[in-house]
Amino acid sequence: MNYHVNQQGFYGEFGGAFIPEMLYPNVEELRQQYLDIIKTESFQEDYLKLLKDYVGRPTPLYFAKNLSKQYKTKIYLKREDLCHTGAHKINNTIGQILLAKRLGKNRIIAETGAGQHGVATATVCALMGLQCIVYMGEIDIQRQAPNVARMKMLGAEVRPATSGSKTLKDATNEAIRDWINNPIDTFYIIGSVVGPHPYPDMVARFQSIISEEIKKQLVEKEGTENPDYVIACVGGGSNAAGAFYHFLEDPNVNLIAVEAAGKGIDSGESAATSVLGKTGIIHGSKTLLMQTEDGQITEPYSISAGLDYPGVGPLHAHLFQSGRAVFMSATDDEAMLAGLNLCKQEGIIPAIESSHALAVLNQKQFKSDDIVVINLSGRGDKDLNTYINYFNL
Ligand SMILES: *Cc1c(COP(=O)(O)O)cnc(C)c1O
């Protein structure tokens, strides 16, 4: 079961590998080998063992009793916030570092925006004893000082991207430039279901452990594999891709993807890509993209650094266009209030990204016997300063 990606990496009209010629050998090496390697018994054994003993999987599927009472429906939280490093991102970096090792690569590069993917990459590099270089926009380095410190403590080198807007897309350009210059020994770990094929498919597979576990856990708790709804926030879309993965073929499972509306969809300060985006090419793939009339990428905005991305992964563009998933959005204010509500109701401080998924509870009426699974992609420790400033704590 997968997102029906074809050999060229297309999901319907979206996806592919639109890359400079000089990057072709690197991407082609990966494309030819990733499935064969991932499917071997030894890879699966190493991957699942690390997910269990290092990441702490399976993460609980927690029945949120108080929240369920408040919203008069059955709400389960998939606790990715309890993963080592505090979010789902480590599921993917564990998978990619094992792949890098099997391809004989000993130098790892990554790009990061808010620093969460950089930390997850630095973590697995420390674990495996591999050199780690993380590209990060100069402005993001200033804004996200704690994560820069974490990466350094974990032994990574953080290289500032000083061109353009000095944020994520510039860091990505630097990482790609590095990869072109170091094609033999370097593996590029991408942090979401974005980038040229095979990255979106590869990352979705590594995150699909989330829905695999949900199915098993629901059988224990509800006597059925399938919930009525799965809800997840979407930045690039990796936690949503993983939470939806094993439910795609079951039309009775409603999939809801939640984007960041920032200060409002029509405010000019938003990251609601499915509503505002048009088809374009970003990071080597064809997808929905926020852009100006003449095709320049628009700077996105969200209070949540992890959702502040101008595109979505191509598989989400396809889910949107085909109607298989419903796309909703939450503003900064709606997300912040939903996050605070979870703290008070359940004693769980969520990442602000995840709070966007929780905000759907205020926008949509569920039936009392609906089973609603919300993917709690991360914990709120990293967002404490934002919560403090927002609520004057
Ligand atoms: C990075 C991040 C996201 C957004 O990334 P996706 O690829 O869309 O999952 C969401 N939640 C948390 C906690 C994150 O760290």
Short mmCIF file of C-alpha atoms and ligand atoms in Angstrom, two decimals:
data_model
loop_
_atom_site.label_atom_id
_atom_site.label_comp_id
_atom_site.label_asym_id
_atom_site.label_seq_id
_atom_site.Cartn_x
_atom_site.Cartn_y
_atom_site.Cartn_z
CA MET A 1 0.00 0.00 0.00
CA ASN A 2 1.35 3.44 -0.81
CA TYR A 3 0.44 6.75 -2.37
CA HIS A 4 0.50 5.19 -5.86
CA VAL A 5 3.68 6.92 -6.81
CA ASN A 6 4.93 5.84 -10.25
CA GLN A 7 8.50 5.00 -11.28
CA GLN A 8 9.22 8.65 -12.07
CA GLY A 9 7.91 9.77 -8.73
CA PHE A 10 4.59 11.22 -9.85
CA TYR A 11 1.43 11.31 -7.77
CA GLY A 12 -1.07 12.18 -10.45
CA GLU A 13 0.36 15.35 -12.00
CA PHE A 14 2.53 16.20 -8.97
CA GLY A 15 6.00 15.08 -7.94
CA GLY A 16 8.83 13.99 -10.20
CA ALA A 17 12.48 14.99 -10.00
CA PHE A 18 13.11 18.43 -11.50
CA ILE A 19 16.79 18.76 -10.71
CA PRO A 20 19.90 20.28 -12.25
CA GLU A 21 21.81 17.85 -14.43
CA MET A 22 24.73 17.85 -12.01
CA LEU A 23 22.55 16.38 -9.28
CA TYR A 24 21.24 13.58 -11.48
CA PRO A 25 23.82 10.91 -10.52
CA ASN A 26 23.17 11.39 -6.78
CA VAL A 27 19.41 11.24 -7.05
CA GLU A 28 19.51 8.37 -9.54
CA GLU A 29 21.74 6.28 -7.27
CA LEU A 30 19.21 6.71 -4.51
CA ARG A 31 16.21 6.05 -6.76
CA GLN A 32 17.68 2.80 -8.03
CA GLN A 33 18.56 1.47 -4.60
CA TYR A 34 16.26 2.77 -1.90
CA LEU A 35 13.47 0.22 -2.23
CA ASP A 36 15.78 -2.78 -2.50
CA ILE A 37 17.67 -1.69 0.61
CA ILE A 38 14.64 -0.72 2.70
CA LYS A 39 12.95 -4.04 1.95
CA THR A 40 15.84 -6.23 3.14
CA GLU A 41 15.35 -8.12 6.36
CA SER A 42 18.52 -6.71 7.89
CA PHE A 43 17.43 -3.13 7.23
CA GLN A 44 13.99 -3.70 8.71
CA GLU A 45 15.53 -5.39 11.73
CA ASP A 46 17.92 -2.47 12.41
CA TYR A 47 15.24 0.13 11.74
CA LEU A 48 12.59 -1.41 13.98
CA LYS A 49 15.07 -2.12 16.76
CA LEU A 50 16.19 1.51 16.86
CA LEU A 51 12.60 2.75 16.72
CA LYS A 52 11.85 0.58 19.74
CA ASP A 53 14.92 1.00 21.91
CA TYR A 54 16.17 4.44 20.89
CA VAL A 55 13.09 6.39 19.79
CA GLY A 56 10.74 4.72 22.28
CA ARG A 57 8.17 3.23 19.92
CA PRO A 58 5.42 2.27 19.79
CA THR A 59 4.19 5.66 20.95
CA PRO A 60 0.93 5.45 22.91
CA LEU A 61 -2.48 5.91 21.34
CA TYR A 62 -4.03 7.78 24.22
CA PHE A 63 -7.77 8.05 24.76
CA ALA A 64 -8.22 11.70 25.75
CA LYS A 65 -11.12 11.34 28.16
CA ASN A 66 -11.52 14.97 29.15
CA LEU A 67 -11.16 16.29 25.62
CA SER A 68 -13.67 13.68 24.42
CA LYS A 69 -16.15 14.83 27.02
CA GLN A 70 -15.62 18.47 26.07
CA TYR A 71 -16.22 17.83 22.37
CA LYS A 72 -18.77 15.01 22.79
CA THR A 73 -16.94 12.51 20.61
CA LYS A 74 -14.20 9.85 21.01
CA ILE A 75 -10.79 11.46 20.68
CA TYR A 76 -7.52 9.57 20.59
CA LEU A 77 -4.12 11.26 20.52
CA LYS A 78 -1.24 9.54 18.75
CA ARG A 79 1.63 10.56 20.99
CA GLU A 80 4.49 11.37 18.62
CA ASP A 81 5.39 14.04 21.15
CA LEU A 82 6.83 11.24 23.26
CA CYS A 83 9.41 10.24 20.64
CA HIS A 84 13.07 10.86 21.48
CA THR A 85 13.89 14.48 20.50
CA GLY A 86 10.24 15.43 20.95
CA ALA A 87 8.60 14.87 17.57
CA HIS A 88 7.99 12.46 14.71
CA LYS A 89 10.98 13.70 12.69
CA ILE A 90 13.33 11.11 14.20
CA ASN A 91 11.36 8.24 12.57
CA ASN A 92 12.59 9.53 9.23
CA THR A 93 16.16 10.45 10.15
CA ILE A 94 16.71 6.97 11.63
CA GLY A 95 15.56 5.44 8.35
CA GLN A 96 17.68 7.71 6.17
CA ILE A 97 20.86 7.32 8.22
CA LEU A 98 20.58 3.53 7.98
CA LEU A 99 20.17 3.92 4.23
CA ALA A 100 23.18 6.26 4.05
CA LYS A 101 25.32 3.70 5.87
CA ARG A 102 24.31 0.93 3.50
CA LEU A 103 25.16 3.16 0.54
CA GLY A 104 28.62 3.66 2.04
CA LYS A 105 28.20 7.39 2.71
CA ASN A 106 30.07 8.84 5.66
CA ARG A 107 29.23 12.53 5.40
CA ILE A 108 25.69 13.71 6.13
CA ILE A 109 24.18 17.05 5.15
CA ALA A 110 20.76 18.47 5.95
CA GLU A 111 18.82 21.72 5.74
CA THR A 112 16.75 23.04 8.59
CA GLY A 113 14.33 25.90 9.16
CA ALA A 114 13.28 26.01 12.79
CA GLY A 115 16.01 23.54 13.65
CA GLN A 116 13.87 20.51 14.52
CA HIS A 117 15.00 18.46 11.53
CA GLY A 118 18.57 19.65 12.11
CA VAL A 119 18.44 18.35 15.67
CA ALA A 120 16.91 15.02 14.57
CA THR A 121 19.66 14.65 11.95
CA ALA A 122 22.48 15.66 14.34
CA THR A 123 21.09 13.11 16.80
CA VAL A 124 21.27 10.15 14.44
CA CYS A 125 24.72 11.24 13.18
CA ALA A 126 25.99 11.21 16.76
CA LEU A 127 24.42 7.79 17.20
CA MET A 128 26.13 6.41 14.10
CA GLY A 129 29.39 8.34 14.41
CA LEU A 130 29.00 10.16 11.07
CA GLN A 131 30.05 13.70 10.17
CA CYS A 132 27.07 16.08 10.13
CA ILE A 133 26.74 19.47 8.44
CA VAL A 134 23.46 21.35 8.81
CA TYR A 135 22.65 24.34 6.59
CA MET A 136 20.46 26.94 8.23
CA GLY A 137 19.42 30.44 7.20
CA GLU A 138 21.29 33.18 9.02
CA ILE A 139 18.03 34.68 10.28
CA ASP A 140 16.81 31.29 11.52
CA ILE A 141 20.10 30.80 13.36
CA GLN A 142 19.36 33.97 15.32
CA ARG A 143 15.68 33.09 15.88
CA GLN A 144 16.26 29.49 16.94
CA ALA A 145 19.28 29.72 19.22
CA PRO A 146 18.39 26.76 21.50
CA ASN A 147 18.21 24.35 18.55
CA VAL A 148 21.51 25.67 17.19
CA ALA A 149 23.06 24.93 20.59
CA ARG A 150 21.53 21.44 20.59
CA MET A 151 22.99 20.65 17.17
CA LYS A 152 26.42 21.85 18.27
CA MET A 153 26.28 19.76 21.45
CA LEU A 154 25.43 16.75 19.31
CA GLY A 155 28.57 17.34 17.28
CA ALA A 156 27.11 18.88 14.14
CA GLU A 157 28.52 21.84 12.26
CA VAL A 158 25.88 24.50 11.58
CA ARG A 159 26.62 26.47 8.41
CA PRO A 160 24.76 29.74 7.87
CA ALA A 161 23.00 30.40 4.55
CA THR A 162 23.57 34.08 3.88
CA SER A 163 21.87 34.52 0.50
CA GLY A 164 18.30 35.57 -0.36
CA SER A 165 15.88 35.82 2.54
CA LYS A 166 18.38 33.90 4.74
CA THR A 167 15.74 31.31 5.72
CA LEU A 168 14.78 27.73 4.88
CA LYS A 169 14.71 27.93 1.10
CA ASP A 170 18.18 29.47 1.04
CA ALA A 171 19.46 26.78 3.41
CA THR A 172 18.01 24.20 1.01
CA ASN A 173 19.84 25.81 -1.93
CA GLU A 174 23.11 25.63 0.01
CA ALA A 175 22.54 21.97 0.88
CA ILE A 176 21.88 21.13 -2.77
CA ARG A 177 25.02 23.01 -3.83
CA ASP A 178 27.04 21.02 -1.27
CA TRP A 179 25.59 17.75 -2.56
CA ILE A 180 26.51 18.60 -6.15
CA ASN A 181 30.08 19.28 -5.04
CA ASN A 182 30.35 16.09 -2.95
CA PRO A 183 28.53 13.40 -4.93
CA ILE A 184 30.55 10.39 -3.78
CA ASP A 185 30.72 10.40 0.00
CA THR A 186 27.71 12.57 0.97
CA PHE A 187 24.09 11.70 1.79
CA TYR A 188 21.47 14.44 1.93
CA ILE A 189 18.85 13.79 4.63
CA ILE A 190 15.64 15.68 3.75
CA GLY A 191 13.21 16.29 6.61
CA SER A 192 9.74 16.07 5.07
CA VAL A 193 7.85 14.52 2.15
CA VAL A 194 9.34 17.12 -0.18
CA GLY A 195 12.23 17.25 -2.62
CA PRO A 196 12.85 15.24 -5.80
CA HIS A 197 11.69 11.63 -6.13
CA PRO A 198 12.43 9.33 -4.30
CA TYR A 199 12.45 11.53 -1.19
CA PRO A 200 8.68 12.01 -0.75
CA ASP A 201 8.04 8.28 -1.10
CA MET A 202 11.00 7.35 1.10
CA VAL A 203 10.04 9.74 3.89
CA ALA A 204 6.36 8.68 3.74
CA ARG A 205 7.44 5.05 4.13
CA PHE A 206 9.61 5.85 7.15
CA GLN A 207 6.77 7.80 8.77
CA SER A 208 4.16 5.15 7.90
CA ILE A 209 5.02 3.42 11.19
CA ILE A 210 2.60 5.95 12.74
CA SER A 211 -0.50 4.59 11.00
CA GLU A 212 0.74 1.01 11.25
CA GLU A 213 0.74 1.40 15.02
CA ILE A 214 -2.59 3.26 15.11
CA LYS A 215 -4.29 0.33 13.36
CA LYS A 216 -2.98 -2.22 15.85
CA GLN A 217 -3.72 -0.01 18.82
CA LEU A 218 -7.28 0.69 17.70
CA VAL A 219 -7.98 -3.03 17.44
CA GLU A 220 -7.00 -3.38 21.09
CA LYS A 221 -8.97 -0.36 22.24
CA GLU A 222 -12.00 -0.26 19.96
CA GLY A 223 -12.08 -3.65 18.28
CA THR A 224 -11.66 -2.06 14.85
CA GLU A 225 -8.64 -1.13 12.74
CA ASN A 226 -10.18 1.99 11.32
CA PRO A 227 -11.11 5.27 12.92
CA ASP A 228 -13.68 7.58 11.35
CA TYR A 229 -11.21 10.46 11.14
CA VAL A 230 -7.45 10.94 11.13
CA ILE A 231 -6.37 14.56 11.62
CA ALA A 232 -2.83 15.88 11.20
CA CYS A 233 -1.13 19.21 10.62
CA VAL A 234 0.77 19.82 7.39
CA GLY A 235 3.97 21.78 6.96
CA GLY A 236 5.77 19.81 4.26
CA GLY A 237 3.46 16.98 5.24
CA SER A 238 5.51 14.14 6.72
CA ASN A 239 3.62 13.53 9.95
CA ALA A 240 0.33 13.64 8.03
CA ALA A 241 1.71 11.31 5.33
CA GLY A 242 2.68 8.81 8.04
CA ALA A 243 -0.60 9.09 9.93
CA PHE A 244 -2.67 8.66 6.72
CA TYR A 245 -0.54 6.02 5.02
CA HIS A 246 -2.26 2.76 5.95
CA PHE A 247 -5.73 4.29 5.76
CA LEU A 248 -5.53 5.57 2.18
CA GLU A 249 -7.30 2.57 0.71
CA ASP A 250 -10.18 2.71 3.18
CA PRO A 251 -12.61 5.35 1.95
CA ASN A 252 -14.52 5.13 5.24
CA VAL A 253 -11.57 6.72 7.03
CA ASN A 254 -11.83 10.47 6.57
CA LEU A 255 -8.47 12.18 6.31
CA ILE A 256 -8.14 15.79 7.41
CA ALA A 257 -4.98 17.79 6.71
CA VAL A 258 -4.64 21.05 8.60
CA GLU A 259 -2.58 23.93 7.26
CA ALA A 260 -1.47 27.10 8.99
CA ALA A 261 -3.65 30.08 8.09
CA GLY A 262 -1.33 32.42 10.00
CA LYS A 263 -3.07 35.75 10.53
CA GLY A 264 -5.89 34.67 8.20
CA ILE A 265 -5.98 33.11 4.75
CA ASP A 266 -6.51 36.45 3.00
CA SER A 267 -4.20 38.44 5.26
CA GLY A 268 -1.11 38.02 3.12
CA GLU A 269 0.55 36.40 6.13
CA SER A 270 -0.28 32.72 5.92
CA ALA A 271 1.01 29.30 4.94
CA ALA A 272 -2.25 27.77 3.68
CA THR A 273 -0.72 26.31 0.55
CA SER A 274 -3.64 24.25 -0.76
CA VAL A 275 -5.94 27.28 -0.84
CA LEU A 276 -3.42 29.91 -1.96
CA GLY A 277 -0.98 27.84 -3.98
CA LYS A 278 -0.71 27.19 -7.70
CA THR A 279 1.21 24.48 -9.48
CA GLY A 280 4.92 25.19 -9.53
CA ILE A 281 8.30 23.64 -8.84
CA ILE A 282 10.10 23.82 -5.51
CA HIS A 283 13.02 21.76 -4.19
CA GLY A 284 12.96 19.57 -7.28
CA SER A 285 9.32 18.58 -7.28
CA LYS A 286 6.13 19.77 -8.94
CA THR A 287 3.53 20.66 -6.37
CA LEU A 288 1.20 23.35 -5.07
CA LEU A 289 3.21 26.37 -4.19
CA MET A 290 2.54 29.87 -2.88
CA GLN A 291 3.85 32.22 -5.55
CA THR A 292 3.50 35.65 -7.10
CA GLU A 293 1.89 36.27 -10.51
CA ASP A 294 5.25 35.81 -12.21
CA GLY A 295 6.09 32.62 -10.33
CA GLN A 296 8.40 33.86 -7.56
CA ILE A 297 7.98 31.92 -4.31
CA THR A 298 6.09 33.91 -1.67
CA GLU A 299 7.47 34.05 1.89
CA PRO A 300 5.04 32.08 4.03
CA TYR A 301 4.07 33.01 7.56
CA SER A 302 2.84 31.07 10.59
CA ILE A 303 3.38 31.49 14.32
CA SER A 304 4.55 27.89 14.14
CA ALA A 305 8.01 27.61 12.62
CA GLY A 306 7.43 24.02 11.49
CA LEU A 307 4.43 24.93 9.31
CA ASP A 308 6.05 27.99 7.79
CA TYR A 309 6.70 26.40 4.37
CA PRO A 310 5.55 27.78 0.99
CA GLY A 311 4.73 24.39 -0.56
CA VAL A 312 3.35 21.00 0.41
CA GLY A 313 4.72 17.60 -0.49
CA PRO A 314 3.50 16.41 -3.92
CA LEU A 315 1.52 13.56 -2.40
CA HIS A 316 -0.52 16.13 -0.46
CA ALA A 317 -1.09 18.21 -3.58
CA HIS A 318 -2.50 15.00 -5.06
CA LEU A 319 -4.61 14.17 -1.99
CA PHE A 320 -6.01 17.70 -2.19
CA GLN A 321 -6.74 17.60 -5.90
CA SER A 322 -8.25 14.11 -5.82
CA GLY A 323 -10.35 14.99 -2.78
CA ARG A 324 -9.11 11.94 -0.82
CA ALA A 325 -8.14 14.25 2.02
CA VAL A 326 -10.03 17.31 3.17
CA PHE A 327 -7.81 20.34 3.71
CA MET A 328 -8.67 22.72 6.52
CA SER A 329 -6.71 25.49 8.17
CA ALA A 330 -6.28 27.12 11.55
CA THR A 331 -5.09 30.64 12.30
CA ASP A 332 -2.37 31.46 14.82
CA ASP A 333 -5.01 32.44 17.37
CA GLU A 334 -7.12 29.32 16.85
CA ALA A 335 -4.06 27.08 17.21
CA MET A 336 -2.73 28.83 20.32
CA LEU A 337 -6.09 28.52 22.08
CA ALA A 338 -6.47 24.87 21.09
CA GLY A 339 -2.96 24.19 22.42
CA LEU A 340 -3.69 25.85 25.74
CA ASN A 341 -6.95 23.93 25.98
CA LEU A 342 -5.08 20.62 25.64
CA CYS A 343 -2.74 21.66 28.47
CA LYS A 344 -5.66 22.37 30.80
CA GLN A 345 -7.79 19.39 29.76
CA GLU A 346 -5.23 16.62 29.50
CA GLY A 347 -1.98 17.87 31.05
CA ILE A 348 -0.15 17.72 27.71
CA ILE A 349 1.72 20.73 26.28
CA PRO A 350 1.66 20.28 22.49
CA ALA A 351 3.95 21.72 19.83
CA ILE A 352 2.27 24.68 18.15
CA GLU A 353 2.30 22.72 14.87
CA SER A 354 0.22 19.99 16.50
CA SER A 355 -2.08 22.61 18.04
CA HIS A 356 -3.23 23.42 14.50
CA ALA A 357 -4.60 19.87 14.19
CA LEU A 358 -6.33 20.22 17.57
CA ALA A 359 -8.02 23.45 16.40
CA VAL A 360 -10.21 21.41 14.03
CA LEU A 361 -12.21 20.30 17.08
CA ASN A 362 -13.62 23.84 17.25
CA GLN A 363 -14.43 23.97 13.54
CA LYS A 364 -16.13 20.68 12.87
CA GLN A 365 -18.87 18.82 14.66
CA PHE A 366 -18.20 15.11 15.18
CA LYS A 367 -20.80 12.48 16.08
CA SER A 368 -20.75 11.06 19.60
CA ASP A 369 -19.67 7.61 18.42
CA ASP A 370 -17.06 8.84 15.91
CA ILE A 371 -13.52 7.68 16.55
CA VAL A 372 -11.28 10.67 15.92
CA VAL A 373 -7.50 10.18 15.90
CA ILE A 374 -5.39 13.33 16.12
CA ASN A 375 -1.70 12.99 15.40
CA LEU A 376 0.13 14.91 18.12
CA SER A 377 3.27 15.45 16.06
CA GLY A 378 5.42 17.01 18.78
CA ARG A 379 5.74 18.46 22.24
CA GLY A 380 5.68 22.09 23.20
CA ASP A 381 8.98 22.50 25.05
CA LYS A 382 10.59 24.14 22.02
CA ASP A 383 7.67 26.58 21.79
CA LEU A 384 7.67 27.77 25.36
CA ASN A 385 8.89 31.26 24.48
CA THR A 386 6.16 31.67 21.88
CA TYR A 387 3.51 30.51 24.37
CA ILE A 388 4.96 32.88 27.02
CA ASN A 389 4.84 35.89 24.70
CA TYR A 390 1.43 35.06 23.29
CA PHE A 391 -0.36 34.47 26.59
CA ASN A 392 1.72 36.91 28.68
CA LEU A 393 2.63 34.08 31.03
C1 LIG B 1 8.51 19.83 11.60
C2 LIG B 1 7.28 19.63 12.34
C3 LIG B 1 6.01 19.61 11.71
C4 LIG B 1 5.82 19.89 10.25
O1 LIG B 1 6.45 18.99 9.38
P1 LIG B 1 5.64 17.89 8.56
O2 LIG B 1 6.63 17.38 7.60
O3 LIG B 1 4.49 18.57 7.91
O4 LIG B 1 5.20 16.86 9.53
C5 LIG B 1 4.89 19.35 12.47
N1 LIG B 1 4.97 19.16 13.81
C6 LIG B 1 6.15 19.18 14.45
C7 LIG B 1 6.16 18.96 15.92
C8 LIG B 1 7.35 19.42 13.75
O5 LIG B 1 8.51 19.45 14.41
#
